Tab-separated table of C-alpha atoms in Angstrom:
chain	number	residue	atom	x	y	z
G	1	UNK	CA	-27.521	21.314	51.277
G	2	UNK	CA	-28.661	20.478	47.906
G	3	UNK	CA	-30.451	17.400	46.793
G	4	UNK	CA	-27.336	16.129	44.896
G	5	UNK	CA	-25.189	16.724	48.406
G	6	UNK	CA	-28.148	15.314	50.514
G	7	UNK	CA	-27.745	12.133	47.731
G	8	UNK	CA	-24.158	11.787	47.705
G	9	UNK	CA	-24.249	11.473	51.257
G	10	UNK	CA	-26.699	8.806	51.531
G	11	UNK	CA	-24.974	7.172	49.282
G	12	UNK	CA	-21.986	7.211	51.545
G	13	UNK	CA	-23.921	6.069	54.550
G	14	UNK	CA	-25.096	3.276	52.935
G	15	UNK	CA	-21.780	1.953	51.887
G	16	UNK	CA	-19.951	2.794	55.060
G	17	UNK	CA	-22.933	1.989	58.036
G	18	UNK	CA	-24.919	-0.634	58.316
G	19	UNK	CA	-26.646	-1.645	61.286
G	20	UNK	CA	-25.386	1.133	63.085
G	21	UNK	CA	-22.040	0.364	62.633
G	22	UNK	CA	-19.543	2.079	60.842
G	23	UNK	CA	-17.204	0.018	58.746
G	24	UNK	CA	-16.528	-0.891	55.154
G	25	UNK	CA	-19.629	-2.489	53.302
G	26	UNK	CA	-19.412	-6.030	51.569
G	27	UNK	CA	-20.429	-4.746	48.499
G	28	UNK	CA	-17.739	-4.559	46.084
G	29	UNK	CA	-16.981	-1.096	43.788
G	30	UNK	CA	-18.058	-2.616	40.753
G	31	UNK	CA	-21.782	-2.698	41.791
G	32	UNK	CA	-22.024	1.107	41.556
G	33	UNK	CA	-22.077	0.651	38.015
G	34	UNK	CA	-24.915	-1.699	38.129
G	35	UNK	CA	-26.807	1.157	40.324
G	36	UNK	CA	-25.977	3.315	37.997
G	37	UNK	CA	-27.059	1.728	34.647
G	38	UNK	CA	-30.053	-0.837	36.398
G	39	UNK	CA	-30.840	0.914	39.437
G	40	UNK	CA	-31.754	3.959	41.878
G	41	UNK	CA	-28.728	5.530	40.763
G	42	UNK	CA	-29.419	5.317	36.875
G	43	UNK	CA	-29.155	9.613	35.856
G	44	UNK	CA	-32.494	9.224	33.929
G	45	UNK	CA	-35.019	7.475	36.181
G	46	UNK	CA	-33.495	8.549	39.596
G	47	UNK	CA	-34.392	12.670	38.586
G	48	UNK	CA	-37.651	11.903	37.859
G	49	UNK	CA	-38.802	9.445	40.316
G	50	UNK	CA	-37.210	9.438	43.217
G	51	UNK	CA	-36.963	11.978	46.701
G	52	UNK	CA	-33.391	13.310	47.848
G	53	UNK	CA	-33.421	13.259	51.533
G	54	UNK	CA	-32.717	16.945	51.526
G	55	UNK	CA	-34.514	19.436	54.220
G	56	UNK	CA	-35.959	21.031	51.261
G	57	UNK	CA	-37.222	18.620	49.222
G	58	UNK	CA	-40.600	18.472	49.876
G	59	UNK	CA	-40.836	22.339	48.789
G	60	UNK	CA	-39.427	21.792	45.286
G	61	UNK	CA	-40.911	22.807	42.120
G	62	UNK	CA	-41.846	20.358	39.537
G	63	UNK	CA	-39.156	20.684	36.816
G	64	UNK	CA	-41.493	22.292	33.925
G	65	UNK	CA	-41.986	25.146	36.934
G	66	UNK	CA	-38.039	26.015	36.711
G	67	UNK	CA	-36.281	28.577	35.661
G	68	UNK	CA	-33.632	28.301	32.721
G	69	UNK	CA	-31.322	29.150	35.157
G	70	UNK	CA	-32.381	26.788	37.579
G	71	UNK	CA	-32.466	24.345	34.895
G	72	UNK	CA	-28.818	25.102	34.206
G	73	UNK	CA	-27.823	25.017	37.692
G	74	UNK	CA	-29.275	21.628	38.647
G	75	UNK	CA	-28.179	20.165	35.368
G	76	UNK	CA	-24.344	21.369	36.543
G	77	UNK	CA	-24.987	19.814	40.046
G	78	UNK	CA	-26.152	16.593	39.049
G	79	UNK	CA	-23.273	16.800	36.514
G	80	UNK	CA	-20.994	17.340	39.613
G	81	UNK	CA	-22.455	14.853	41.574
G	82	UNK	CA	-21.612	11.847	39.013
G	83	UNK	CA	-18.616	13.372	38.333
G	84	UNK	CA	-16.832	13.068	41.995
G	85	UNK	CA	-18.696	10.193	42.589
G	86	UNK	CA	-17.158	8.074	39.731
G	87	UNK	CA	-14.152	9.401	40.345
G	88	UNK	CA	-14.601	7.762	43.826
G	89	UNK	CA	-15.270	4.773	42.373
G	90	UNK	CA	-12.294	4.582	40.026
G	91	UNK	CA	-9.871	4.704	42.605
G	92	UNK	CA	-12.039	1.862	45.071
G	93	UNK	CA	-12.144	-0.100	41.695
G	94	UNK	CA	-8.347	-0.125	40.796
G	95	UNK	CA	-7.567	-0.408	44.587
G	96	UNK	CA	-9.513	-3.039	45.106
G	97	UNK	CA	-8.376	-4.892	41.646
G	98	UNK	CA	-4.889	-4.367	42.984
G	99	UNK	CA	-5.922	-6.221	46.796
G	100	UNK	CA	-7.204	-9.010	44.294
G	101	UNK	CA	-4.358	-9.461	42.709
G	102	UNK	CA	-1.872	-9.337	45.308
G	103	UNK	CA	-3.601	-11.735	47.210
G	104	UNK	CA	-3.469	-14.523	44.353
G	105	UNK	CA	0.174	-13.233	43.607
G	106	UNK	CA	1.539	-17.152	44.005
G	107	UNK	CA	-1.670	-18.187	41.575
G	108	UNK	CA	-1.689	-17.026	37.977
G	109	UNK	CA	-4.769	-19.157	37.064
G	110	UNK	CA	-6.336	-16.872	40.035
G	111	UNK	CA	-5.220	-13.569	38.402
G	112	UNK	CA	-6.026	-14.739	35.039
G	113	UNK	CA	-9.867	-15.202	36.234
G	114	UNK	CA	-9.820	-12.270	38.188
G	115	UNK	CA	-8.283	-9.488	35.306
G	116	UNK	CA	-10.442	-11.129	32.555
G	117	UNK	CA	-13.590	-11.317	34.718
G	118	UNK	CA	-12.973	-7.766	34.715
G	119	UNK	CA	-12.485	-7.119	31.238
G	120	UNK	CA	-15.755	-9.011	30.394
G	121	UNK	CA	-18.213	-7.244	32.713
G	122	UNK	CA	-16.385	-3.679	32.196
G	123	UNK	CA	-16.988	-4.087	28.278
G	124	UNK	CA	-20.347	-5.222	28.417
G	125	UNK	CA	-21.323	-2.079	30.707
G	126	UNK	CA	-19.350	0.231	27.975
G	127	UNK	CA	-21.734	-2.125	25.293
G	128	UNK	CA	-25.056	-0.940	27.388
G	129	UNK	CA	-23.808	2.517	27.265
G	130	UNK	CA	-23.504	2.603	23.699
G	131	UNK	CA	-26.441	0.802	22.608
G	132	UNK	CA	-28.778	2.609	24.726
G	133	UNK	CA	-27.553	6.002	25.787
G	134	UNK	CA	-25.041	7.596	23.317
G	135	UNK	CA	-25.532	9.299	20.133
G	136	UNK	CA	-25.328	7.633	16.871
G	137	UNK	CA	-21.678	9.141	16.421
G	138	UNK	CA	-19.935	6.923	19.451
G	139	UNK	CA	-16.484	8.923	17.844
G	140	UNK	CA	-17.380	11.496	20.403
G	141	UNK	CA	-17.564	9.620	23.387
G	142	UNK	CA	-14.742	12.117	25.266
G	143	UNK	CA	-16.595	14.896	24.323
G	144	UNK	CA	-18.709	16.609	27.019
G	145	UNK	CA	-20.986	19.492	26.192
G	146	UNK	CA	-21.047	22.583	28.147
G	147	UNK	CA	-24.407	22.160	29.041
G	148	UNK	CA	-23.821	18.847	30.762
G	149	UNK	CA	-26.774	17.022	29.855
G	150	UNK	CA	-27.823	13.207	30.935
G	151	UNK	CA	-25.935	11.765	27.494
G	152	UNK	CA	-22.586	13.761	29.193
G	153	UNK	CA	-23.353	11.888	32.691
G	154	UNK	CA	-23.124	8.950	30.283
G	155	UNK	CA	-20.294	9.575	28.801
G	156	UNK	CA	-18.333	9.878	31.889
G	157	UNK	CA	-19.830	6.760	33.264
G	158	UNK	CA	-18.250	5.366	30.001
G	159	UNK	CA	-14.947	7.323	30.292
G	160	UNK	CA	-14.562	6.102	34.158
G	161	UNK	CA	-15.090	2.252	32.709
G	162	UNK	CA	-12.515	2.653	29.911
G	163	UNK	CA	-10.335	3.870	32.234
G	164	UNK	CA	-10.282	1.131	34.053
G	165	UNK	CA	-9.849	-1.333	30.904
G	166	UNK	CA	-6.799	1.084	30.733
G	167	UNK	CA	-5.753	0.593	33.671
G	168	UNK	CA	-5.803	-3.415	33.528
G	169	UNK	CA	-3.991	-3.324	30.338
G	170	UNK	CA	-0.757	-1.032	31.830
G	171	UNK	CA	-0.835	-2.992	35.582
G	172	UNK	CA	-1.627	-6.789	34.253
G	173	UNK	CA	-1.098	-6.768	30.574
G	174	UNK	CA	0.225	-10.487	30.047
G	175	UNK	CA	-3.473	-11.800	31.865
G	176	UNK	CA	-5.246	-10.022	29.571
G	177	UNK	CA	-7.438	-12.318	27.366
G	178	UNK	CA	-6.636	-11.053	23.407
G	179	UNK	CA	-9.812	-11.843	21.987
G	180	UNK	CA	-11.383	-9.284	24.033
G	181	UNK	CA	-11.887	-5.369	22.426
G	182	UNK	CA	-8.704	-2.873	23.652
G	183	UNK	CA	-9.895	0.364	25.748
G	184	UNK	CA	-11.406	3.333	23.501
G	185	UNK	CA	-8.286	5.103	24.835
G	186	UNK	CA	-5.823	3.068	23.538
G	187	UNK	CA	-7.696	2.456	20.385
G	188	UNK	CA	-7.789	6.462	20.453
G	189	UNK	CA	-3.989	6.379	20.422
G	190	UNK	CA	-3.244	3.172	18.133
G	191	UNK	CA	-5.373	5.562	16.038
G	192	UNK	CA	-3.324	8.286	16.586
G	193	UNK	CA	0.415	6.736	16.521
G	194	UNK	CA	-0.223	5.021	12.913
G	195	UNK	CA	-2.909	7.302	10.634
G	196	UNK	CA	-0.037	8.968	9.182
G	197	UNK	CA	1.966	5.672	7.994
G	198	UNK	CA	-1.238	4.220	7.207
G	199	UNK	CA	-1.530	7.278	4.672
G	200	UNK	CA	1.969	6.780	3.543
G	201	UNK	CA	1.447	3.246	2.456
G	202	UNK	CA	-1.761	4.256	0.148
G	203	UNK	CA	0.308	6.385	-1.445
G	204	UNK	CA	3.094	3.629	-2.162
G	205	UNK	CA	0.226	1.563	-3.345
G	206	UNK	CA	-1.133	3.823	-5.652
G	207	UNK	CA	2.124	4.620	-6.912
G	208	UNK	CA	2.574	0.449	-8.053
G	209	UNK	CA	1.681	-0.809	-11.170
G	210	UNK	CA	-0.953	-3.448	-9.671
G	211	UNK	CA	-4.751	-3.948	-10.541
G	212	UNK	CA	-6.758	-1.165	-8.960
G	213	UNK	CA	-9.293	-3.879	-7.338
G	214	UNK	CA	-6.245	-5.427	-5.644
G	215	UNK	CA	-4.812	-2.096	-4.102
G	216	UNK	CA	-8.853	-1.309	-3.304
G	217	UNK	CA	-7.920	-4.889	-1.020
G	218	UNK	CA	-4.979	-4.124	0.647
G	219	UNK	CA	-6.414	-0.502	1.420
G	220	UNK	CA	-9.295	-1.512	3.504
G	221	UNK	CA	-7.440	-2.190	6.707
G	222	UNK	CA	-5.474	1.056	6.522
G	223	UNK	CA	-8.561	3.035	5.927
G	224	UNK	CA	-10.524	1.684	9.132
G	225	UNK	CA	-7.033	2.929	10.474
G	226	UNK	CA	-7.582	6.452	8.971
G	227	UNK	CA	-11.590	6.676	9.803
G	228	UNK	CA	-11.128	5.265	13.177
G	229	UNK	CA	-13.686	2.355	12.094
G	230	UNK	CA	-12.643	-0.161	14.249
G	231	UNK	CA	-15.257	-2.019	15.643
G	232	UNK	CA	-14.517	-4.673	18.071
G	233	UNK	CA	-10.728	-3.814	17.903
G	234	UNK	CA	-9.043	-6.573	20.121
G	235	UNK	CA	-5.801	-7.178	21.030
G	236	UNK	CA	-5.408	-9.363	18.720
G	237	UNK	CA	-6.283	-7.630	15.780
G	238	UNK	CA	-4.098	-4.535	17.479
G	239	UNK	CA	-1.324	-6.634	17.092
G	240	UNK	CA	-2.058	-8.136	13.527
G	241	UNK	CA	-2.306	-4.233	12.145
G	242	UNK	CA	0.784	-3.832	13.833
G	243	UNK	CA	2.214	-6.599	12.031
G	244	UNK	CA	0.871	-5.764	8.838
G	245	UNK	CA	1.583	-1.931	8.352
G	246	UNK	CA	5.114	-3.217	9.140
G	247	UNK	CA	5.372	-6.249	6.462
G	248	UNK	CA	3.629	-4.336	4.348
G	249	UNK	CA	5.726	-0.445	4.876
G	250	UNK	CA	9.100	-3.372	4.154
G	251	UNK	CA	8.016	-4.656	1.159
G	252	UNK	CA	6.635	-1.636	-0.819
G	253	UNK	CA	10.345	-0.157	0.356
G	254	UNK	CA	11.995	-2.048	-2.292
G	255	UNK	CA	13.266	-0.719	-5.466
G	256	UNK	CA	11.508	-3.149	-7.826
G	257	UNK	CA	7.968	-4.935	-6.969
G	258	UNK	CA	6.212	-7.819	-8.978
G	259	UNK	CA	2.572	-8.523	-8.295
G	260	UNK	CA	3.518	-12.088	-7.358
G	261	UNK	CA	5.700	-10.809	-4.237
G	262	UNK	CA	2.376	-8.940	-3.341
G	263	UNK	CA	0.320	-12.163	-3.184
G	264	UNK	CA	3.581	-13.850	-1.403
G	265	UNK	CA	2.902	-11.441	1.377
G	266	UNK	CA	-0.600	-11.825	1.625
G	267	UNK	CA	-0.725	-14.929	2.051
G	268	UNK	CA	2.061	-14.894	4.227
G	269	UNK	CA	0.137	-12.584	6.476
G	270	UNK	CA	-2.872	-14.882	6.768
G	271	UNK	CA	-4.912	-11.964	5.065
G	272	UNK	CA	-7.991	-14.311	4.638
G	273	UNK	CA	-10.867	-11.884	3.572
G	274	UNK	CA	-13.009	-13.396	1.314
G	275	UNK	CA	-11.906	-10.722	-1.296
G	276	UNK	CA	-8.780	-11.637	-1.660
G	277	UNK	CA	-9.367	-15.629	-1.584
G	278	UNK	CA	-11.836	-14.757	-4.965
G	279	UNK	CA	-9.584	-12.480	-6.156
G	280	UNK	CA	-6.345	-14.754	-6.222
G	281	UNK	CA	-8.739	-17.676	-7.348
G	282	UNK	CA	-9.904	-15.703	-10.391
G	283	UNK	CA	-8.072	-13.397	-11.316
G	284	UNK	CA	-4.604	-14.995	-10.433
G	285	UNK	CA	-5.065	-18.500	-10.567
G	286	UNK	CA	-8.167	-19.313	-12.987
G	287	UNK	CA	-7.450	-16.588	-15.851
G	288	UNK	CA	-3.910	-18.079	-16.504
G	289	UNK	CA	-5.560	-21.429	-16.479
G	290	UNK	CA	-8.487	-20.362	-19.259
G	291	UNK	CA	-5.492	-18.848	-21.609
G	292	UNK	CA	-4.058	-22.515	-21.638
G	293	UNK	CA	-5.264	-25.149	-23.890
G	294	UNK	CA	-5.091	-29.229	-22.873
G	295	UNK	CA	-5.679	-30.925	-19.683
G	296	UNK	CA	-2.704	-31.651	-19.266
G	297	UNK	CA	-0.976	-28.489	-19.525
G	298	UNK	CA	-3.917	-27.147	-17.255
G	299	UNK	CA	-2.548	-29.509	-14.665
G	300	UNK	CA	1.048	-28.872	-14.969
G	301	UNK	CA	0.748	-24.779	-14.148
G	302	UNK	CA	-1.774	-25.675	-10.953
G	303	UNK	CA	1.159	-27.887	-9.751
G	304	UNK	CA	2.937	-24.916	-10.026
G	305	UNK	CA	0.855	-22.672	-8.111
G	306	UNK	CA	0.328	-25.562	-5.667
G	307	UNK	CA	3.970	-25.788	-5.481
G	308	UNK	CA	4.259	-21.742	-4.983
G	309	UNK	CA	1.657	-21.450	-1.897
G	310	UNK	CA	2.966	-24.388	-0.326
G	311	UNK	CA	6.094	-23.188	-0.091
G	312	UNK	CA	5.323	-19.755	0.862
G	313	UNK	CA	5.960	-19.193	4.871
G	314	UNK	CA	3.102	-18.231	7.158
G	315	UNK	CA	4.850	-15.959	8.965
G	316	UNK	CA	1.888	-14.064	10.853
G	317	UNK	CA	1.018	-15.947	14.489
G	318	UNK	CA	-2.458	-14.216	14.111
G	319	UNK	CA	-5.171	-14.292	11.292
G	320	UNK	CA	-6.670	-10.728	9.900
G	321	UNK	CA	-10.198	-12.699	10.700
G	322	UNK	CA	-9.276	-15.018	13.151
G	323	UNK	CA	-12.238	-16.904	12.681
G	324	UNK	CA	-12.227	-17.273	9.550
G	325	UNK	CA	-10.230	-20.488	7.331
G	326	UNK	CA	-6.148	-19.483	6.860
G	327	UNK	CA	-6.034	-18.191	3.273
G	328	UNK	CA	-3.093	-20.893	2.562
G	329	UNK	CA	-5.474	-23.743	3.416
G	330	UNK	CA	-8.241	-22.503	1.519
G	331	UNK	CA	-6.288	-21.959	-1.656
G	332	UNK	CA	-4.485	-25.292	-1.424
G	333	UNK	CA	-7.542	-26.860	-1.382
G	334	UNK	CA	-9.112	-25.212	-4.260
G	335	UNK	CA	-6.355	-25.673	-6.454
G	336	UNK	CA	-6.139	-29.773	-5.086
G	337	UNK	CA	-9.773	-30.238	-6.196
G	338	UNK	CA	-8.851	-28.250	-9.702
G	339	UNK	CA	-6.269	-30.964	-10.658
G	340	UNK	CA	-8.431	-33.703	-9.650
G	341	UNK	CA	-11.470	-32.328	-11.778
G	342	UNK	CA	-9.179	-32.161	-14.430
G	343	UNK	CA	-7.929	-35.676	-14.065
G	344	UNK	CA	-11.292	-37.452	-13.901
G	345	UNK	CA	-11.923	-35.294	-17.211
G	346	UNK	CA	-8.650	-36.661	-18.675
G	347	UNK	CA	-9.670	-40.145	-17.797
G	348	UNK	CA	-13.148	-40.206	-18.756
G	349	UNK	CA	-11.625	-39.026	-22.822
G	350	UNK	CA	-9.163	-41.388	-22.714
G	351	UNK	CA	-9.626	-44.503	-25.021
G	352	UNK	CA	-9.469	-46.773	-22.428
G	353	UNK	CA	-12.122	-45.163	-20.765
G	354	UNK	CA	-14.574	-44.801	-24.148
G	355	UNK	CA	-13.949	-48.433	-24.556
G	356	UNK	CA	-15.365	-48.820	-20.698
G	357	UNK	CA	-18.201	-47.082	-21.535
G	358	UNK	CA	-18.901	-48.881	-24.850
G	359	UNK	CA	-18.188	-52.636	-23.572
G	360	UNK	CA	-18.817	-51.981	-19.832
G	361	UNK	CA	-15.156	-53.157	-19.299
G	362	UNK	CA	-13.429	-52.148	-16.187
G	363	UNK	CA	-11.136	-52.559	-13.862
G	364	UNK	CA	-12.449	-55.383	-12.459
G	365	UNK	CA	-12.223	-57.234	-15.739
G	366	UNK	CA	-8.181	-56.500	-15.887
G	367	UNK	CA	-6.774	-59.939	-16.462
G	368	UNK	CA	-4.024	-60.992	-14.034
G	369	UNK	CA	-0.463	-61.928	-15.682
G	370	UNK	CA	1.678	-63.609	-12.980
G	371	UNK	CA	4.786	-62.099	-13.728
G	372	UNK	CA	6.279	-58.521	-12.280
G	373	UNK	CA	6.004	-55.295	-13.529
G	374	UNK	CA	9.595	-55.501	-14.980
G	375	UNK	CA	9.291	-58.580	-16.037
G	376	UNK	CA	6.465	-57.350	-18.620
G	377	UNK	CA	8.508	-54.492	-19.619
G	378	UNK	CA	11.391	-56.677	-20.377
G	379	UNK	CA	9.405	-59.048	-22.124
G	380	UNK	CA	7.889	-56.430	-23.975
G	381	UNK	CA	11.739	-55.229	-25.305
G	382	UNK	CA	12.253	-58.711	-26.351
G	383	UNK	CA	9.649	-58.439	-28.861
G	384	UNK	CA	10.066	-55.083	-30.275
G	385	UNK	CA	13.651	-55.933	-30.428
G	386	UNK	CA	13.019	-58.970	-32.443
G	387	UNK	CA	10.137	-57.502	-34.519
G	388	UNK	CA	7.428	-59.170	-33.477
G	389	UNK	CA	5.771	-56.104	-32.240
G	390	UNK	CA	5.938	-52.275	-34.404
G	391	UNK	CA	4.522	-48.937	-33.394
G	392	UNK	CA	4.319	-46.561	-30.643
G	393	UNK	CA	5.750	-48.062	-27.648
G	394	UNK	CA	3.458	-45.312	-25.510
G	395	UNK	CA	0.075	-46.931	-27.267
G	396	UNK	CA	1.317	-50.710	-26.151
G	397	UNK	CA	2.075	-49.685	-22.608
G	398	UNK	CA	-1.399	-48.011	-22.437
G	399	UNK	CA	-2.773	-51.095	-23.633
G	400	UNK	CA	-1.160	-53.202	-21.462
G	401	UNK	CA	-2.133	-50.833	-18.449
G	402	UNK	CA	-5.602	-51.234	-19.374
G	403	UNK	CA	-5.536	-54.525	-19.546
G	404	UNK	CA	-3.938	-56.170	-17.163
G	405	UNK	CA	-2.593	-56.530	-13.943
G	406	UNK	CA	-0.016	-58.422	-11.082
G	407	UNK	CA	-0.620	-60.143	-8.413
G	408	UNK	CA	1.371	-57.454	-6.498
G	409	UNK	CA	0.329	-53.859	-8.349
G	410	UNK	CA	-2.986	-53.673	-9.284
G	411	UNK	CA	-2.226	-50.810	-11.579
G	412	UNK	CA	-0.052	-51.202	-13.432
G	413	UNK	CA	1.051	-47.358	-15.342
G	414	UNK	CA	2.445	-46.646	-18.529
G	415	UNK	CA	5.174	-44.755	-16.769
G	416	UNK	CA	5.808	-47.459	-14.764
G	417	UNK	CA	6.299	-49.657	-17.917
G	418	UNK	CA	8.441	-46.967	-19.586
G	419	UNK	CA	10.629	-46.764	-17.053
G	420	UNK	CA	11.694	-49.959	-16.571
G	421	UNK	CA	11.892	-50.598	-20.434
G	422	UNK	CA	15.703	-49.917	-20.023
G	423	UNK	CA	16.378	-49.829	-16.819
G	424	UNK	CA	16.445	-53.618	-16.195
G	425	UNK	CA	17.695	-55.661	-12.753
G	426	UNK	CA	19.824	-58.591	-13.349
G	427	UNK	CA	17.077	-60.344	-10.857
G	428	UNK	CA	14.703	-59.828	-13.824
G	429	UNK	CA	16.732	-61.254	-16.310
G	430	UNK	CA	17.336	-64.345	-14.383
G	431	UNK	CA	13.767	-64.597	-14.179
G	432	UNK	CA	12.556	-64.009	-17.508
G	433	UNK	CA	15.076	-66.305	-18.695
G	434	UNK	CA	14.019	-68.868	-16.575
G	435	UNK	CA	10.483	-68.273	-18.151
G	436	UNK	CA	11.677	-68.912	-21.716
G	437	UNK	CA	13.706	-71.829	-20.531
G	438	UNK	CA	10.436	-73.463	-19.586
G	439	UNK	CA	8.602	-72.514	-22.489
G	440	UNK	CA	11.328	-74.125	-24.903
G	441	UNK	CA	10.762	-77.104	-22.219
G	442	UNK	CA	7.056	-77.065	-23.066
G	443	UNK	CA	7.483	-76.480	-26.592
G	444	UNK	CA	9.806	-80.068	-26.962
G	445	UNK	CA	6.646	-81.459	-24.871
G	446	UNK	CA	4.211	-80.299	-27.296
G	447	UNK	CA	6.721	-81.743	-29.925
G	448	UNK	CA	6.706	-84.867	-28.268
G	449	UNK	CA	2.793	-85.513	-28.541
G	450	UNK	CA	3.001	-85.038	-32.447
């Protein structure tokens, strides 16, 4: 019996006898891979410091005494040893998920806890793996070398915890939490199933007549595709991809392309990288805004673009960085603080604002006239109609807006003025007539006293 044999089957007493008893041990399948990575049945520290119970043991030579062919042979027998025993373990594990779960069959919160319990502690063991026993190059992680070193016992100690992530995500896919990285097996095939369409989409790209720094954008998630750089690859980022080599494979389809339906899509998509938020801001947004001259005008093509994004569907349930602010929102709110910078620099040229500055007269030195908006503006026609007042009608309603205000509007706008110029009620009529009436009352008073 070797010491590997003598090991397994201590192992196997220990889970199946206790007390001198035999029957099933308490301790549940997933602590072998605690043993494994923390304890006596870790592949590095177990070789070198501990006895096998085998007859003879105590007769061994240390290992700088053995042969190369002993050193080969014990390296294939420990290899052996991990290999049958994990694939012992892989079937108590997915039987004894399976128990769980059929158990809890009437409770889904139950399953839920139980599937993504799972999911957490079998990814952070995969996480110790990598960060502590396999080579910089974790692309090679099925790859086991023919001379079946400790790194290879690793890498089937990871292989046997994927495939139980696998496993969870064919039996009890819908309690699977998203956020949570896929298997390296499936990522493997997700890999596999859409490098060649990712390919086919560069090429499209390429083939448009859009800025090279844009296409450089769009790119970036269909080369981690291609390179297989997916780090933390979760479901729901699996299923964004998804979403986005398909958007993306319908619109470049089309016989004719503008740029603009490219940044439709985007932000569509919820693509919110910080690339593209800068890119859109300055090289969309901002450069069209530089090329125009007047506030005004300035204003009147961000109302368009804030007009454009608001209207544009988000049609993605999922961000590309979920934790990052939707690219809508952000852009929105950019363009919303653009117009009002713009506005407070309107205002503070205006001449009503120099004359604040000059006199220190504001708005809370407006005078109050205690009449209505239309009544002013009808009032007003009466004495441009009967030549008492000459000029630009806009310059008199920006007076009067600086001046004054009701009772009832405490700013009163030129527009506001303008548009009621013509458009008069017959209640303001009656009103304003009953004004003159009893100033012609007031003048026979005055009159009176001379």
């Amino acid at each position: 019996m070797t010491k590997y044999e003598s090991k397994r089957n201590n192992f196997i007493r220990l889970f199946y006898v206790r007390d001198g008893i035999k029957h099933k041990s308490s301790m549940e399948p997933m602590d072998i891979f605690y043993q494994i990575l923390h304890e006596d049945l870790n592949p590095l520290t177990s070789q070198t410091t501990q006895k096998f119970n085998s007859p003879n043991s105590k007769n061994q030579k240390p290992n700088h005494e053995l042969t190369k062919e002993e050193n080969n042979s014990e390296k294939t027998e420990r290899y052996t040893f991990y290999e049958n025993l994990l694939s012992d373990t892989l079937k108590k594990v997915k039987r004894d998920i399976h128990n769980k779960v059929f158990q809890c069959i009437d409770d889904p919160i139950s399953i839920n806890s139980i599937i993504q319990n799972h999911q957490i502690l079998l990814l952070n063991y995969c996480k110790v793996i990598e960060q502590n026993y396999l080579p910089d190059d974790k692309n090679e992680k099925y790859q086991i070398s023919e001379d079946k070193s400790i790194t290879d016992i690793f890498k089937l100690i990871y292989q046997t915890l994927d495939a139980i992530l696998n496993y969870l995500e064919i039996s009890f896919p819908k309690y699977l939490e998203p956020s949570l990285e896929i298997p390296y097996q499936r990522r493997l095939w997700y890999v596999h199933q859409k490098k060649e369409r990712c390919r086919l989409l560069i090429a499209m790209l390429n083939a448009l007549d859009i800025p090279l720094q844009l296409t450089e954008i769009i790119c970036d998630p269909l080369n981690k595709i291609i390179d297989n750089d997916l780090s933390g690859f979760t479901y729901q980022k699996k299923e964004y991809y998804s979403v986005y080599i398909k958007v993306l494979f319908k619109l470049l389809s089309k016989d004719t392309i503008v740029v603009e339906d490219v940044y439709a899509v985007l932000i569509s998509l919820e693509f919110n990288t910080f690339k593209i938020f800068f890119y859109l801001r300055d090289e969309y947004i901002s450069k069209k805004i530089k090329r125009t001259y007047g506030a005004q005008k300035k204003i009147n093509i961000l109302h368009q673009f804030l007009k454009e994004i608001k209207t544009t569907t988000v049609t993605s349930s999922t961000k590309y960085n979920p934790n990052f602010p939707s690219l809508k929102e952000q852009l929105l709110i950019w363009i919303r603080e653009e117009i009002n910078a713009l506005q407070r620099t309107m205002e503070s040229s205006s001449p009503a604002s120099v004359k604040e500055k000059i006199t220190g007269y504001s708005q809370n030195t407006k005078k109050v006239l205690k009449l209505s908006v239309s009544e002013i503006s009808l009032i007003t026609r009466l004495l441009y109609e009967q030549g008492m007042l000459e000029g630009s009608k806009k310059t008199f309603f920006e007076f009067l807006s600086s001046t004054y205000i009701t009772h009832k509007t405490k700013v009163i706008s030129p527009e506001s003025l303008s548009n009621r110029y013509y458009s008069i009620p017959d209640s303001t009529k009656i009103s304003v007539k009953k004004i003159l009436r009893g100033m012609l009352l007031k003048l026979d008073t005055i009159q009176s006293e001379t």
